[in-house]
Amino acid sequence: TPQGWAFRGRANLLNVSRYDLVILHDFPGAILTPEIEAGLEGAVRAGASLLVVGGQEALMPGWAGSRMRALLPARADKPYVAGITMPRIPKGGPLHPVLRIADDIVSVREAWESLPPFVGRNRIRLKGSGARLLLESGEGEPLATLRNLGRGKVAVVAARGHARQALMMWGI
């Protein structure tokens, strides 16, 4: 099944404390048991980082359990939307270091504008204290957000990358 990889990955998530970074890429919420969610929360609070990348399986309304949703700096209220979305750096405020792919702010913005577009996105909104907007869509909706939690960080990228990315997930 398409989600077979996620079920096989469940075993790795049962002991996440050994990882510094956990990436859940378009990960079905049904895989995230209360035990896994508790482990993820504990690992992040102890200093690990968690990156949740959206898609057709992740970040949907009702995705994962309440503990997992409480960790995230964003909330998904609407279904996934297929279609081209160009990310942009929000105007105003300081530029987060994770976005610095060039030496100066003008070059950073130009570099981001030259990247391939996302091929779909999850409709999210920021939630909770400390949630920081990193990227937004052309319509001004959040695409990437980050927040500190304990000694760790939790980030959400609510979009699918280029079309080849889906093939790469299958090793093609």
mmCIF file of C-alpha atoms in Angstrom:
data_model
loop_
_atom_site.group_PDB
_atom_site.id
_atom_site.type_symbol
_atom_site.label_atom_id
_atom_site.label_comp_id
_atom_site.label_asym_id
_atom_site.label_seq_id
_atom_site.Cartn_x
_atom_site.Cartn_y
_atom_site.Cartn_z
ATOM 1 C CA THR A 1 0.000 0.000 0.000
ATOM 2 C CA PRO A 2 1.154 3.600 -0.438
ATOM 3 C CA GLN A 3 1.320 4.014 3.353
ATOM 4 C CA GLY A 4 3.307 0.778 3.829
ATOM 5 C CA TRP A 5 6.539 2.716 4.287
ATOM 6 C CA ALA A 6 4.960 4.643 7.149
ATOM 7 C CA PHE A 7 3.898 1.492 8.967
ATOM 8 C CA ARG A 8 7.425 0.108 8.588
ATOM 9 C CA GLY A 9 8.782 3.382 9.967
ATOM 10 C CA ARG A 10 6.650 3.126 13.092
ATOM 11 C CA ALA A 11 9.290 0.937 14.791
ATOM 12 C CA ASN A 12 11.875 3.734 14.442
ATOM 13 C CA LEU A 13 9.486 6.189 16.054
ATOM 14 C CA LEU A 14 9.077 4.058 19.157
ATOM 15 C CA ASN A 15 12.557 5.104 20.300
ATOM 16 C CA VAL A 16 12.975 8.656 19.009
ATOM 17 C CA SER A 17 15.119 9.735 21.954
ATOM 18 C CA ARG A 18 18.170 8.484 20.033
ATOM 19 C CA TYR A 19 17.639 11.068 17.262
ATOM 20 C CA ASP A 20 18.533 14.771 17.173
ATOM 21 C CA LEU A 21 16.117 15.396 14.298
ATOM 22 C CA VAL A 22 12.889 13.611 13.404
ATOM 23 C CA ILE A 23 11.271 14.369 10.039
ATOM 24 C CA LEU A 24 7.687 13.305 9.413
ATOM 25 C CA HIS A 25 7.253 13.823 5.678
ATOM 26 C CA ASP A 26 3.618 13.561 4.555
ATOM 27 C CA PHE A 27 3.193 11.076 7.383
ATOM 28 C CA PRO A 28 -0.278 9.578 7.953
ATOM 29 C CA GLY A 29 -1.684 10.602 11.325
ATOM 30 C CA ALA A 30 -3.057 7.098 11.932
ATOM 31 C CA ILE A 31 0.521 5.872 12.428
ATOM 32 C CA LEU A 32 1.112 8.251 15.333
ATOM 33 C CA THR A 33 -0.040 6.268 18.348
ATOM 34 C CA PRO A 34 -0.272 7.931 21.783
ATOM 35 C CA GLU A 35 2.994 6.183 22.707
ATOM 36 C CA ILE A 36 4.795 7.619 19.667
ATOM 37 C CA GLU A 37 3.365 11.075 20.274
ATOM 38 C CA ALA A 38 4.532 11.008 23.908
ATOM 39 C CA GLY A 39 8.010 9.964 22.751
ATOM 40 C CA LEU A 40 8.152 12.764 20.186
ATOM 41 C CA GLU A 41 7.098 15.338 22.759
ATOM 42 C CA GLY A 42 9.671 14.070 25.260
ATOM 43 C CA ALA A 43 12.460 14.078 22.682
ATOM 44 C CA VAL A 44 11.672 17.651 21.599
ATOM 45 C CA ARG A 45 11.436 18.944 25.140
ATOM 46 C CA ALA A 46 14.832 17.305 25.817
ATOM 47 C CA GLY A 47 16.460 19.100 22.855
ATOM 48 C CA ALA A 48 15.586 17.268 19.631
ATOM 49 C CA SER A 49 14.018 18.963 16.628
ATOM 50 C CA LEU A 50 10.840 17.837 14.894
ATOM 51 C CA LEU A 51 10.034 18.781 11.302
ATOM 52 C CA VAL A 52 6.561 17.971 9.975
ATOM 53 C CA VAL A 53 6.228 18.321 6.204
ATOM 54 C CA GLY A 54 2.701 18.401 4.847
ATOM 55 C CA GLY A 55 1.079 16.710 1.925
ATOM 56 C CA GLN A 56 -1.985 14.662 1.132
ATOM 57 C CA GLU A 57 -1.603 12.470 4.237
ATOM 58 C CA ALA A 58 -0.274 14.931 6.820
ATOM 59 C CA LEU A 59 -1.553 18.090 8.456
ATOM 60 C CA MET A 60 -5.169 17.462 7.559
ATOM 61 C CA PRO A 61 -8.024 18.501 9.871
ATOM 62 C CA GLY A 62 -7.999 15.991 12.723
ATOM 63 C CA TRP A 63 -4.491 14.756 11.798
ATOM 64 C CA ALA A 64 -2.786 12.730 14.543
ATOM 65 C CA GLY A 65 -3.742 12.792 18.208
ATOM 66 C CA SER A 66 -4.339 15.759 20.440
ATOM 67 C CA ARG A 67 -0.867 15.530 21.989
ATOM 68 C CA MET A 68 0.802 15.802 18.581
ATOM 69 C CA ARG A 69 -1.421 18.657 17.485
ATOM 70 C CA ALA A 70 -0.520 20.492 20.716
ATOM 71 C CA LEU A 71 3.200 20.287 19.817
ATOM 72 C CA LEU A 72 2.846 21.958 16.442
ATOM 73 C CA PRO A 73 3.119 25.716 15.902
ATOM 74 C CA ALA A 74 0.288 25.542 13.349
ATOM 75 C CA ARG A 75 -3.185 24.098 13.072
ATOM 76 C CA ALA A 76 -4.720 22.534 9.976
ATOM 77 C CA ASP A 77 -8.331 23.540 9.521
ATOM 78 C CA LYS A 78 -8.881 22.887 5.828
ATOM 79 C CA PRO A 79 -8.045 20.057 3.434
ATOM 80 C CA TYR A 80 -4.959 19.798 1.242
ATOM 81 C CA VAL A 81 -4.998 21.957 -1.894
ATOM 82 C CA ALA A 82 -3.234 20.753 -5.055
ATOM 83 C CA GLY A 83 -1.757 23.410 -7.318
ATOM 84 C CA ILE A 84 1.255 25.604 -7.776
ATOM 85 C CA THR A 85 2.187 27.757 -4.788
ATOM 86 C CA MET A 86 5.161 30.078 -4.750
ATOM 87 C CA PRO A 87 6.617 30.577 -1.276
ATOM 88 C CA ARG A 88 7.631 34.030 -0.181
ATOM 89 C CA ILE A 89 9.389 35.446 2.827
ATOM 90 C CA PRO A 90 6.964 37.594 4.848
ATOM 91 C CA LYS A 91 7.685 41.298 4.818
ATOM 92 C CA GLY A 92 8.911 42.914 8.005
ATOM 93 C CA GLY A 93 10.579 41.353 10.979
ATOM 94 C CA PRO A 94 13.985 39.729 11.111
ATOM 95 C CA LEU A 95 14.916 36.951 8.703
ATOM 96 C CA HIS A 96 15.265 33.568 10.402
ATOM 97 C CA PRO A 97 18.686 31.929 9.885
ATOM 98 C CA VAL A 98 17.138 28.807 8.333
ATOM 99 C CA LEU A 99 15.987 30.921 5.374
ATOM 100 C CA ARG A 100 19.389 32.505 4.692
ATOM 101 C CA ILE A 101 20.415 30.848 1.447
ATOM 102 C CA ALA A 102 22.406 33.884 0.314
ATOM 103 C CA ASP A 103 24.580 36.556 1.888
ATOM 104 C CA ASP A 104 22.277 39.592 2.022
ATOM 105 C CA ILE A 105 18.516 40.101 2.342
ATOM 106 C CA VAL A 106 18.021 41.137 -1.295
ATOM 107 C CA SER A 107 19.900 38.071 -2.533
ATOM 108 C CA VAL A 108 17.967 35.861 -0.108
ATOM 109 C CA ARG A 109 14.619 37.045 -1.463
ATOM 110 C CA GLU A 110 15.818 36.663 -5.062
ATOM 111 C CA ALA A 111 17.109 33.157 -4.326
ATOM 112 C CA TRP A 112 13.797 32.082 -2.773
ATOM 113 C CA GLU A 113 11.890 33.513 -5.743
ATOM 114 C CA SER A 114 14.051 31.463 -8.134
ATOM 115 C CA LEU A 115 13.301 28.116 -6.432
ATOM 116 C CA PRO A 116 10.751 25.707 -7.941
ATOM 117 C CA PRO A 117 7.196 26.202 -6.658
ATOM 118 C CA PHE A 118 5.414 23.881 -4.278
ATOM 119 C CA VAL A 119 2.951 21.571 -6.059
ATOM 120 C CA GLY A 120 0.390 21.598 -3.263
ATOM 121 C CA ARG A 121 -0.120 22.860 0.256
ATOM 122 C CA ASN A 122 -1.951 22.333 3.472
ATOM 123 C CA ARG A 123 -4.093 25.182 4.701
ATOM 124 C CA ILE A 124 -2.813 26.036 8.170
ATOM 125 C CA ARG A 125 -2.890 28.879 10.611
ATOM 126 C CA LEU A 126 -0.429 29.807 13.326
ATOM 127 C CA LYS A 127 -1.347 28.822 16.842
ATOM 128 C CA GLY A 128 0.005 29.193 20.324
ATOM 129 C CA SER A 129 2.551 31.480 21.790
ATOM 130 C CA GLY A 130 5.966 31.529 20.226
ATOM 131 C CA ALA A 131 4.867 30.399 16.748
ATOM 132 C CA ARG A 132 6.985 32.215 14.189
ATOM 133 C CA LEU A 133 6.019 32.593 10.541
ATOM 134 C CA LEU A 134 8.911 31.695 8.197
ATOM 135 C CA LEU A 135 7.277 31.434 4.751
ATOM 136 C CA GLU A 136 3.880 32.333 3.356
ATOM 137 C CA SER A 137 1.970 31.766 0.143
ATOM 138 C CA GLY A 138 1.299 34.500 -2.390
ATOM 139 C CA GLU A 139 -2.130 34.819 -0.744
ATOM 140 C CA GLY A 140 -0.489 35.479 2.623
ATOM 141 C CA GLU A 141 -1.325 32.093 4.178
ATOM 142 C CA PRO A 142 1.336 30.396 6.336
ATOM 143 C CA LEU A 143 3.520 27.787 4.609
ATOM 144 C CA ALA A 144 6.300 27.325 7.163
ATOM 145 C CA THR A 145 6.370 28.049 10.851
ATOM 146 C CA LEU A 146 8.627 27.300 13.794
ATOM 147 C CA ARG A 147 8.547 27.420 17.562
ATOM 148 C CA ASN A 148 10.775 26.488 20.461
ATOM 149 C CA LEU A 149 9.482 23.831 22.828
ATOM 150 C CA GLY A 150 11.481 23.012 25.928
ATOM 151 C CA ARG A 151 15.087 22.718 24.736
ATOM 152 C CA GLY A 152 14.043 21.707 21.206
ATOM 153 C CA LYS A 153 12.254 23.080 18.172
ATOM 154 C CA VAL A 154 9.183 22.119 16.180
ATOM 155 C CA ALA A 155 8.781 23.249 12.566
ATOM 156 C CA VAL A 156 5.972 22.772 10.060
ATOM 157 C CA VAL A 157 6.320 23.085 6.296
ATOM 158 C CA ALA A 158 2.756 22.880 5.037
ATOM 159 C CA ALA A 159 3.505 22.180 1.394
ATOM 160 C CA ARG A 160 4.676 19.520 -1.025
ATOM 161 C CA GLY A 161 7.830 20.134 -2.974
ATOM 162 C CA HIS A 162 8.430 19.647 -6.659
ATOM 163 C CA ALA A 163 6.811 16.787 -8.570
ATOM 164 C CA ARG A 164 9.983 14.670 -8.491
ATOM 165 C CA GLN A 165 9.863 14.676 -4.706
ATOM 166 C CA ALA A 166 6.919 12.273 -4.706
ATOM 167 C CA LEU A 167 8.859 9.867 -6.931
ATOM 168 C CA MET A 168 11.926 10.128 -4.700
ATOM 169 C CA MET A 169 9.828 8.916 -1.750
ATOM 170 C CA TRP A 170 9.442 5.625 -3.630
ATOM 171 C CA GLY A 171 13.099 5.426 -4.647
ATOM 172 C CA ILE A 172 12.429 6.293 -8.297
#
